[in-house]
PDB file of C-alpha atoms and ligand atoms in Angstrom:
ATOM      1  CA  UNK A   1     -27.248  12.552  43.456  1.00 96.00           C
ATOM      2  CA  UNK A   2     -28.326  14.408  46.585  1.00 97.00           C
ATOM      3  CA  UNK A   3     -30.627  11.786  48.105  1.00 98.00           C
ATOM      4  CA  UNK A   4     -32.982  12.053  51.073  1.00 98.00           C
ATOM      5  CA  UNK A   5     -33.219   8.654  52.746  1.00 98.00           C
ATOM      6  CA  UNK A   6     -36.382   8.311  54.832  1.00 98.00           C
ATOM      7  CA  UNK A   7     -35.973   5.507  57.392  1.00 98.00           C
ATOM      8  CA  UNK A   8     -32.162   5.708  57.370  1.00 98.00           C
ATOM      9  CA  UNK A   9     -32.041   4.288  60.903  1.00 97.00           C
ATOM     10  CA  UNK A  10     -34.187   1.260  60.094  1.00 96.00           C
ATOM     11  CA  UNK A  11     -33.054  -2.259  59.218  1.00 93.00           C
ATOM     12  CA  UNK A  12     -33.061  -1.592  55.455  1.00 95.00           C
ATOM     13  CA  UNK A  13     -32.039   2.067  55.760  1.00 98.00           C
ATOM     14  CA  UNK A  14     -28.963   1.208  57.839  1.00 98.00           C
ATOM     15  CA  UNK A  15     -27.723  -1.029  55.001  1.00 98.00           C
ATOM     16  CA  UNK A  16     -28.768   1.374  52.241  1.00 98.00           C
ATOM     17  CA  UNK A  17     -27.174   4.556  53.622  1.00 98.00           C
ATOM     18  CA  UNK A  18     -23.523   3.416  53.396  1.00 98.00           C
ATOM     19  CA  UNK A  19     -24.176   1.570  50.125  1.00 98.00           C
ATOM     20  CA  UNK A  20     -25.635   4.676  48.464  1.00 98.00           C
ATOM     21  CA  UNK A  21     -22.703   6.730  49.722  1.00 98.00           C
ATOM     22  CA  UNK A  22     -20.237   4.118  48.433  1.00 98.00           C
ATOM     23  CA  UNK A  23     -21.948   4.418  45.033  1.00 97.00           C
ATOM     24  CA  UNK A  24     -21.245   8.155  45.018  1.00 98.00           C
ATOM     25  CA  UNK A  25     -24.563   9.578  46.260  1.00 98.00           C
ATOM     26  CA  UNK A  26     -24.776  12.279  48.917  1.00 98.00           C
ATOM     27  CA  UNK A  27     -27.179  10.906  51.514  1.00 98.00           C
ATOM     28  CA  UNK A  28     -29.214  12.878  54.035  1.00 97.00           C
ATOM     29  CA  UNK A  29     -30.844  10.464  56.479  1.00 98.00           C
ATOM     30  CA  UNK A  30     -34.344  11.252  57.770  1.00 97.00           C
ATOM     31  CA  UNK A  31     -35.789   9.557  60.860  1.00 96.00           C
ATOM     32  CA  UNK A  32     -39.219   9.701  62.459  1.00 94.00           C
ATOM     33  CA  UNK A  33     -39.671  13.111  64.055  1.00 89.00           C
ATOM     34  CA  UNK A  34     -37.218  14.857  61.721  1.00 95.00           C
ATOM     35  CA  UNK A  35     -38.705  17.808  59.866  1.00 91.00           C
ATOM     36  CA  UNK A  36     -36.647  18.277  56.717  1.00 94.00           C
ATOM     37  CA  UNK A  37     -37.594  20.412  53.731  1.00 96.00           C
ATOM     38  CA  UNK A  38     -37.109  18.099  50.720  1.00 97.00           C
ATOM     39  CA  UNK A  39     -36.697  21.014  48.267  1.00 96.00           C
ATOM     40  CA  UNK A  40     -33.394  21.011  46.430  1.00 92.00           C
ATOM     41  CA  UNK A  41     -32.776  17.278  46.740  1.00 97.00           C
ATOM     42  CA  UNK A  42     -32.508  15.290  43.515  1.00 98.00           C
ATOM     43  CA  UNK A  43     -34.272  12.180  44.820  1.00 98.00           C
ATOM     44  CA  UNK A  44     -35.943  10.729  47.896  1.00 98.00           C
ATOM     45  CA  UNK A  45     -35.841   7.079  48.945  1.00 98.00           C
ATOM     46  CA  UNK A  46     -38.412   5.804  51.467  1.00 98.00           C
ATOM     47  CA  UNK A  47     -38.070   2.634  53.551  1.00 98.00           C
ATOM     48  CA  UNK A  48     -40.172   3.566  56.586  1.00 97.00           C
ATOM     49  CA  UNK A  49     -43.545   2.290  57.733  1.00 94.00           C
ATOM     50  CA  UNK A  50     -46.975   1.927  56.110  1.00 92.00           C
ATOM     51  CA  UNK A  51     -48.348   4.743  58.296  1.00 93.00           C
ATOM     52  CA  UNK A  52     -45.484   7.136  57.456  1.00 96.00           C
ATOM     53  CA  UNK A  53     -44.704   6.594  53.792  1.00 97.00           C
ATOM     54  CA  UNK A  54     -47.649   8.447  52.260  1.00 97.00           C
ATOM     55  CA  UNK A  55     -46.922  11.698  54.079  1.00 97.00           C
ATOM     56  CA  UNK A  56     -43.209  11.534  53.260  1.00 98.00           C
ATOM     57  CA  UNK A  57     -43.687  10.793  49.573  1.00 98.00           C
ATOM     58  CA  UNK A  58     -46.475  13.345  49.090  1.00 98.00           C
ATOM     59  CA  UNK A  59     -44.330  16.035  50.679  1.00 98.00           C
ATOM     60  CA  UNK A  60     -41.408  15.188  48.381  1.00 98.00           C
ATOM     61  CA  UNK A  61     -43.536  15.046  45.241  1.00 98.00           C
ATOM     62  CA  UNK A  62     -45.191  18.361  46.113  1.00 98.00           C
ATOM     63  CA  UNK A  63     -41.664  19.825  46.316  1.00 98.00           C
ATOM     64  CA  UNK A  64     -40.892  18.359  42.881  1.00 98.00           C
ATOM     65  CA  UNK A  65     -38.503  15.705  44.235  1.00 98.00           C
ATOM     66  CA  UNK A  66     -38.573  12.333  42.378  1.00 98.00           C
ATOM     67  CA  UNK A  67     -39.168   9.362  44.687  1.00 98.00           C
ATOM     68  CA  UNK A  68     -38.072   5.746  45.008  1.00 98.00           C
ATOM     69  CA  UNK A  69     -40.387   3.908  47.387  1.00 98.00           C
ATOM     70  CA  UNK A  70     -39.691   0.543  48.999  1.00 96.00           C
ATOM     71  CA  UNK A  71     -42.066   0.747  51.956  1.00 95.00           C
ATOM     72  CA  UNK A  72     -44.809  -1.843  51.629  1.00 88.00           C
ATOM     73  CA  UNK A  73     -48.440  -1.788  52.702  1.00 87.00           C
ATOM     74  CA  UNK A  74     -49.444   0.845  50.142  1.00 92.00           C
ATOM     75  CA  UNK A  75     -53.030   0.606  48.891  1.00 90.00           C
ATOM     76  CA  UNK A  76     -54.662   1.737  45.637  1.00 93.00           C
ATOM     77  CA  UNK A  77     -55.563   5.169  47.042  1.00 96.00           C
ATOM     78  CA  UNK A  78     -51.922   5.786  48.106  1.00 97.00           C
ATOM     79  CA  UNK A  79     -50.670   4.852  44.645  1.00 97.00           C
ATOM     80  CA  UNK A  80     -53.343   6.958  42.933  1.00 98.00           C
ATOM     81  CA  UNK A  81     -52.339   9.943  45.044  1.00 97.00           C
ATOM     82  CA  UNK A  82     -48.631   9.473  44.192  1.00 98.00           C
ATOM     83  CA  UNK A  83     -49.456   9.202  40.497  1.00 98.00           C
ATOM     84  CA  UNK A  84     -51.603  12.336  40.513  1.00 98.00           C
ATOM     85  CA  UNK A  85     -49.053  14.415  42.428  1.00 98.00           C
ATOM     86  CA  UNK A  86     -46.099  13.163  40.391  1.00 98.00           C
ATOM     87  CA  UNK A  87     -47.880  13.964  37.105  1.00 98.00           C
ATOM     88  CA  UNK A  88     -48.881  17.400  38.388  1.00 98.00           C
ATOM     89  CA  UNK A  89     -45.235  18.167  39.259  1.00 97.00           C
ATOM     90  CA  UNK A  90     -43.901  16.342  36.153  1.00 98.00           C
ATOM     91  CA  UNK A  91     -41.598  14.086  38.202  1.00 98.00           C
ATOM     92  CA  UNK A  92     -41.294  10.285  38.387  1.00 98.00           C
ATOM     93  CA  UNK A  93     -42.338   8.203  41.381  1.00 98.00           C
ATOM     94  CA  UNK A  94     -41.007   4.657  41.377  1.00 98.00           C
ATOM     95  CA  UNK A  95     -42.547   2.085  43.729  1.00 97.00           C
ATOM     96  CA  UNK A  96     -41.371  -1.513  44.040  1.00 94.00           C
ATOM     97  CA  UNK A  97     -42.768  -4.078  46.467  1.00 86.00           C
ATOM     98  CA  UNK A  98     -39.456  -5.928  46.188  1.00 89.00           C
ATOM     99  CA  UNK A  99     -36.053  -4.553  45.185  1.00 95.00           C
ATOM    100  CA  UNK A 100     -34.357  -7.982  45.122  1.00 95.00           C
ATOM    101  CA  UNK A 101     -33.578  -9.137  41.581  1.00 94.00           C
ATOM    102  CA  UNK A 102     -34.192 -12.780  42.530  1.00 96.00           C
ATOM    103  CA  UNK A 103     -37.714 -11.905  43.632  1.00 94.00           C
ATOM    104  CA  UNK A 104     -38.423 -10.266  40.264  1.00 93.00           C
ATOM    105  CA  UNK A 105     -37.282 -13.459  38.546  1.00 95.00           C
ATOM    106  CA  UNK A 106     -39.403 -15.565  40.930  1.00 96.00           C
ATOM    107  CA  UNK A 107     -42.479 -13.580  39.879  1.00 94.00           C
ATOM    108  CA  UNK A 108     -41.620 -13.964  36.174  1.00 94.00           C
ATOM    109  CA  UNK A 109     -41.038 -17.710  36.494  1.00 97.00           C
ATOM    110  CA  UNK A 110     -44.269 -18.068  38.482  1.00 97.00           C
ATOM    111  CA  UNK A 111     -46.260 -16.282  35.768  1.00 96.00           C
ATOM    112  CA  UNK A 112     -44.809 -18.649  33.180  1.00 96.00           C
ATOM    113  CA  UNK A 113     -45.494 -21.750  35.302  1.00 98.00           C
ATOM    114  CA  UNK A 114     -49.101 -20.659  35.835  1.00 97.00           C
ATOM    115  CA  UNK A 115     -49.761 -20.930  32.104  1.00 96.00           C
ATOM    116  CA  UNK A 116     -49.258 -24.689  32.432  1.00 97.00           C
ATOM    117  CA  UNK A 117     -50.116 -25.369  36.102  1.00 96.00           C
ATOM    118  CA  UNK A 118     -52.918 -22.966  37.088  1.00 92.00           C
ATOM    119  CA  UNK A 119     -53.569 -24.291  40.660  1.00 97.00           C
ATOM    120  CA  UNK A 120     -51.253 -22.112  42.768  1.00 98.00           C
ATOM    121  CA  UNK A 121     -50.891 -20.931  46.347  1.00 98.00           C
ATOM    122  CA  UNK A 122     -48.333 -18.527  47.855  1.00 98.00           C
ATOM    123  CA  UNK A 123     -46.570 -18.820  51.200  1.00 98.00           C
ATOM    124  CA  UNK A 124     -44.701 -15.697  52.305  1.00 98.00           C
ATOM    125  CA  UNK A 125     -42.516 -15.737  55.411  1.00 97.00           C
ATOM    126  CA  UNK A 126     -41.059 -12.647  57.095  1.00 95.00           C
ATOM    127  CA  UNK A 127     -39.486 -11.450  60.308  1.00 92.00           C
ATOM    128  CA  UNK A 128     -42.049 -10.973  63.078  1.00 95.00           C
ATOM    129  CA  UNK A 129     -41.418  -7.188  63.016  1.00 90.00           C
ATOM    130  CA  UNK A 130     -42.971  -6.800  59.563  1.00 88.00           C
ATOM    131  CA  UNK A 131     -46.152  -4.828  60.163  1.00 82.00           C
ATOM    132  CA  UNK A 132     -48.164  -5.516  57.006  1.00 86.00           C
ATOM    133  CA  UNK A 133     -49.498  -8.861  55.785  1.00 93.00           C
ATOM    134  CA  UNK A 134     -49.719 -10.238  53.177  1.00 95.00           C
ATOM    135  CA  UNK A 135     -46.429  -8.871  51.866  1.00 92.00           C
ATOM    136  CA  UNK A 136     -46.351  -6.515  48.891  1.00 86.00           C
ATOM    137  CA  UNK A 137     -44.409  -9.116  46.927  1.00 90.00           C
ATOM    138  CA  UNK A 138     -47.008 -11.809  47.613  1.00 95.00           C
ATOM    139  CA  UNK A 139     -49.817  -9.505  46.486  1.00 92.00           C
ATOM    140  CA  UNK A 140     -47.904  -8.534  43.328  1.00 88.00           C
ATOM    141  CA  UNK A 141     -47.189 -12.204  42.576  1.00 94.00           C
ATOM    142  CA  UNK A 142     -50.848 -13.138  43.051  1.00 96.00           C
ATOM    143  CA  UNK A 143     -51.910 -10.325  40.720  1.00 92.00           C
ATOM    144  CA  UNK A 144     -49.560 -11.647  38.038  1.00 92.00           C
ATOM    145  CA  UNK A 145     -51.193 -15.101  38.196  1.00 97.00           C
ATOM    146  CA  UNK A 146     -54.620 -16.057  36.805  1.00 95.00           C
ATOM    147  CA  UNK A 147     -57.588 -16.450  39.162  1.00 95.00           C
ATOM    148  CA  UNK A 148     -57.730 -15.985  42.929  1.00 96.00           C
ATOM    149  CA  UNK A 149     -54.439 -17.192  44.416  1.00 98.00           C
ATOM    150  CA  UNK A 150     -54.546 -17.780  48.204  1.00 98.00           C
ATOM    151  CA  UNK A 151     -51.699 -16.195  50.203  1.00 98.00           C
ATOM    152  CA  UNK A 152     -50.455 -17.583  53.533  1.00 98.00           C
ATOM    153  CA  UNK A 153     -48.403 -15.239  55.748  1.00 98.00           C
ATOM    154  CA  UNK A 154     -45.904 -16.421  58.368  1.00 98.00           C
ATOM    155  CA  UNK A 155     -44.320 -13.981  60.859  1.00 97.00           C
ATOM    156  CA  UNK A 156     -41.578 -15.453  63.046  1.00 97.00           C
ATOM    157  CA  UNK A 157     -38.238 -14.391  64.543  1.00 96.00           C
ATOM    158  CA  UNK A 158     -35.283 -15.716  62.563  1.00 93.00           C
ATOM    159  CA  UNK A 159     -36.829 -15.022  59.178  1.00 94.00           C
ATOM    160  CA  UNK A 160     -35.808 -12.184  56.807  1.00 90.00           C
ATOM    161  CA  UNK A 161     -37.959 -12.289  53.621  1.00 91.00           C
ATOM    162  CA  UNK A 162     -38.893 -15.521  51.875  1.00 96.00           C
ATOM    163  CA  UNK A 163     -41.585 -16.628  49.451  1.00 97.00           C
ATOM    164  CA  UNK A 164     -42.707 -19.883  47.905  1.00 98.00           C
ATOM    165  CA  UNK A 165     -45.107 -20.169  44.995  1.00 98.00           C
ATOM    166  CA  UNK A 166     -46.510 -23.687  44.900  1.00 98.00           C
ATOM    167  CA  UNK A 167     -48.096 -25.132  41.773  1.00 98.00           C
ATOM    168  CA  UNK A 168     -50.066 -28.337  42.278  1.00 98.00           C
ATOM    169  CA  UNK A 169     -50.890 -30.841  39.574  1.00 96.00           C
ATOM    170  CA  UNK A 170     -51.897 -34.465  39.543  1.00 96.00           C
ATOM    171  CA  UNK A 171     -48.998 -36.422  41.030  1.00 97.00           C
ATOM    172  CA  UNK A 172     -46.619 -33.449  41.065  1.00 98.00           C
ATOM    173  CA  UNK A 173     -45.773 -30.232  42.864  1.00 98.00           C
ATOM    174  CA  UNK A 174     -43.659 -27.398  41.477  1.00 98.00           C
ATOM    175  CA  UNK A 175     -42.178 -24.992  44.029  1.00 98.00           C
ATOM    176  CA  UNK A 176     -40.560 -21.698  43.052  1.00 98.00           C
ATOM    177  CA  UNK A 177     -38.801 -20.229  46.065  1.00 98.00           C
ATOM    178  CA  UNK A 178     -36.851 -17.068  46.741  1.00 97.00           C
ATOM    179  CA  UNK A 179     -34.928 -16.355  49.950  1.00 97.00           C
ATOM    180  CA  UNK A 180     -33.553 -13.011  51.039  1.00 94.00           C
ATOM    181  CA  UNK A 181     -30.878 -13.772  53.629  1.00 92.00           C
ATOM    182  CA  UNK A 182     -29.647 -10.221  54.102  1.00 93.00           C
ATOM    183  CA  UNK A 183     -30.893  -6.732  53.359  1.00 93.00           C
ATOM    184  CA  UNK A 184     -27.889  -6.301  51.052  1.00 96.00           C
ATOM    185  CA  UNK A 185     -30.183  -7.988  48.514  1.00 96.00           C
ATOM    186  CA  UNK A 186     -32.166  -4.747  48.087  1.00 96.00           C
ATOM    187  CA  UNK A 187     -29.168  -2.481  47.390  1.00 97.00           C
ATOM    188  CA  UNK A 188     -28.632  -3.146  43.639  1.00 96.00           C
ATOM    189  CA  UNK A 189     -32.343  -2.641  42.910  1.00 97.00           C
ATOM    190  CA  UNK A 190     -32.428   0.719  44.711  1.00 98.00           C
ATOM    191  CA  UNK A 191     -29.251   1.852  42.939  1.00 98.00           C
ATOM    192  CA  UNK A 192     -30.768   0.800  39.596  1.00 97.00           C
ATOM    193  CA  UNK A 193     -33.954   2.741  40.357  1.00 98.00           C
ATOM    194  CA  UNK A 194     -31.938   5.874  41.211  1.00 98.00           C
ATOM    195  CA  UNK A 195     -29.870   5.472  38.060  1.00 97.00           C
ATOM    196  CA  UNK A 196     -32.982   5.168  35.865  1.00 97.00           C
ATOM    197  CA  UNK A 197     -35.130   7.677  37.747  1.00 96.00           C
ATOM    198  CA  UNK A 198     -34.545  10.585  35.389  1.00 93.00           C
ATOM    199  CA  UNK A 199     -35.436   8.430  32.368  1.00 96.00           C
ATOM    200  CA  UNK A 200     -38.834   7.405  33.765  1.00 98.00           C
ATOM    201  CA  UNK A 201     -41.981   9.205  32.612  1.00 97.00           C
ATOM    202  CA  UNK A 202     -43.714  11.634  34.975  1.00 98.00           C
ATOM    203  CA  UNK A 203     -46.143   9.854  37.291  1.00 98.00           C
ATOM    204  CA  UNK A 204     -46.098   6.439  38.904  1.00 98.00           C
ATOM    205  CA  UNK A 205     -44.061   3.437  37.766  1.00 98.00           C
ATOM    206  CA  UNK A 206     -44.528   0.207  39.748  1.00 94.00           C
ATOM    207  CA  UNK A 207     -42.197  -2.774  39.967  1.00 92.00           C
ATOM    208  CA  UNK A 208     -38.488  -3.481  39.538  1.00 94.00           C
ATOM    209  CA  UNK A 209     -39.602  -5.724  36.691  1.00 91.00           C
ATOM    210  CA  UNK A 210     -40.126  -2.587  34.572  1.00 94.00           C
ATOM    211  CA  UNK A 211     -36.379  -1.769  34.886  1.00 96.00           C
ATOM    212  CA  UNK A 212     -35.028  -5.304  34.312  1.00 91.00           C
ATOM    213  CA  UNK A 213     -35.153  -6.433  30.686  1.00 80.00           C
TER     214      UNK A 213
HETATM  215  P1  NAP B 301     -37.744  -0.748  60.302  1.00 88.14           P
HETATM  216  O1  NAP B 301     -36.502  -1.424  60.742  1.00 88.14           O
HETATM  217  O2  NAP B 301     -38.945  -0.713  61.211  1.00 88.14           O
HETATM  218  O3  NAP B 301     -37.339   0.744  59.883  1.00 88.14           O
HETATM  219  C1  NAP B 301     -38.262   1.732  59.614  1.00 88.14           C
HETATM  220  C2  NAP B 301     -37.576   3.056  59.887  1.00 88.14           C
HETATM  221  O4  NAP B 301     -38.420   4.098  59.461  1.00 88.14           O
HETATM  222  C3  NAP B 301     -37.263   3.287  61.369  1.00 88.14           C
HETATM  223  O5  NAP B 301     -35.932   3.712  61.489  1.00 88.14           O
HETATM  224  C4  NAP B 301     -38.239   4.394  61.733  1.00 88.14           C
HETATM  225  O6  NAP B 301     -37.731   5.221  62.728  1.00 88.14           O
HETATM  226  C5  NAP B 301     -38.344   5.129  60.418  1.00 88.14           C
HETATM  227  N1  NAP B 301     -39.513   5.985  60.320  1.00 88.14           N
HETATM  228  C6  NAP B 301     -40.761   5.794  60.826  1.00 88.14           C
HETATM  229  N2  NAP B 301     -41.550   6.824  60.510  1.00 88.14           N
HETATM  230  C7  NAP B 301     -40.792   7.696  59.799  1.00 88.14           C
HETATM  231  C8  NAP B 301     -41.040   8.947  59.184  1.00 88.14           C
HETATM  232  N3  NAP B 301     -42.261   9.526  59.225  1.00 88.14           N
HETATM  233  N4  NAP B 301     -40.032   9.557  58.522  1.00 88.14           N
HETATM  234  C9  NAP B 301     -38.798   8.997  58.465  1.00 88.14           C
HETATM  235  N5  NAP B 301     -38.495   7.802  59.025  1.00 88.14           N
HETATM  236  C10 NAP B 301     -39.487   7.162  59.678  1.00 88.14           C
HETATM  237  O7  NAP B 301     -38.282  -1.386  58.937  1.00 88.14           O
HETATM  238  P2  NAP B 301     -37.414  -2.029  57.737  1.00 88.14           P
HETATM  239  O8  NAP B 301     -37.294  -3.484  57.954  1.00 88.14           O
HETATM  240  O9  NAP B 301     -36.216  -1.218  57.516  1.00 88.14           O
HETATM  241  O10 NAP B 301     -38.454  -1.867  56.537  1.00 88.14           O
HETATM  242  C11 NAP B 301     -38.926  -0.595  56.166  1.00 88.14           C
HETATM  243  C12 NAP B 301     -40.056  -0.741  55.145  1.00 88.14           C
HETATM  244  O11 NAP B 301     -39.494  -1.265  53.940  1.00 88.14           O
HETATM  245  C13 NAP B 301     -41.171  -1.731  55.524  1.00 88.14           C
HETATM  246  O12 NAP B 301     -42.397  -1.264  55.015  1.00 88.14           O
HETATM  247  C14 NAP B 301     -40.778  -3.019  54.839  1.00 88.14           C
HETATM  248  O13 NAP B 301     -41.894  -3.862  54.584  1.00 88.14           O
HETATM  249  C15 NAP B 301     -40.219  -2.429  53.561  1.00 88.14           C
HETATM  250  N6  NAP B 301     -39.286  -3.274  52.836  1.00 88.14           N
HETATM  251  C16 NAP B 301     -39.358  -3.228  51.483  1.00 88.14           C
HETATM  252  C17 NAP B 301     -38.458  -3.932  50.735  1.00 88.14           C
HETATM  253  C18 NAP B 301     -38.529  -3.836  49.239  1.00 88.14           C
HETATM  254  O14 NAP B 301     -37.709  -4.497  48.558  1.00 88.14           O
HETATM  255  N7  NAP B 301     -39.467  -3.062  48.686  1.00 88.14           N
HETATM  256  C19 NAP B 301     -37.472  -4.701  51.354  1.00 88.14           C
HETATM  257  C20 NAP B 301     -37.410  -4.726  52.734  1.00 88.14           C
HETATM  258  C21 NAP B 301     -38.310  -3.997  53.480  1.00 88.14           C
HETATM  259  P3  NAP B 301     -38.197   5.002  64.270  1.00 88.14           P
HETATM  260  O15 NAP B 301     -37.652   3.668  64.669  1.00 88.14           O
HETATM  261  O16 NAP B 301     -37.579   6.166  64.952  1.00 88.14           O
HETATM  262  O17 NAP B 301     -39.704   5.034  64.252  1.00 88.14           O
END
């Protein structure tokens, strides 16, 4: 596929660009300040910043380019706008707060555990450079659990992306933990999303979970 990669120079983008090329995609990297017409590209991938992603994705969708979005910090109005534009142009827009397969499984296991141990809290830990808090994964996990689940955010150097879901019961504690040690962890999920993109319905699809049976 001819893929526009927004944020190609970033920490995730720098890992994704060669991996997408190795998988056979033609990649055009887009950095902040670049003004590229998305028309004619078969897909756009965005790993940029919360204040940049909406403009990038809206421009691509308006040009009829399907999108795969990894940038976090998106709110309900951003998602509603993507859905409306994507439906209007009859193209898919896929958004995932976490492209790591292990994180998808963590969320599934947490939802199952909550059926038996409903008292839960989430601790998410990320590199200090992460702008948004709580993380998109923590918010998605909390939404998948019953009741109001408190989220604790840690931002420190030396971390990549980590999350614990703690379930407390009388005399016992269950911890479900996922650790991302390297940004390579996000590559298979992005490749899967690109592979499935043309099979998705027009409009917004959220979560890698929807692609992993
Ligand atoms: P990063 O290192 O700060 O990289 C962001 C990149 O985006 C930078 O190269 C930046 O360029 C570029 N950029 C900023 N505005 C842009 C624009 N308007 N158009 C094109 N490029 C632009 O951040 P990161 O660690 O790679 O993470 C990127 C995003 O992905 C964050 O929101 C992070 O939370 C999210 N993320 C998601 C997942 C997932 O699985 N969904 C996994 C990891 C990270 P300049 O430096 O020139 O500004």
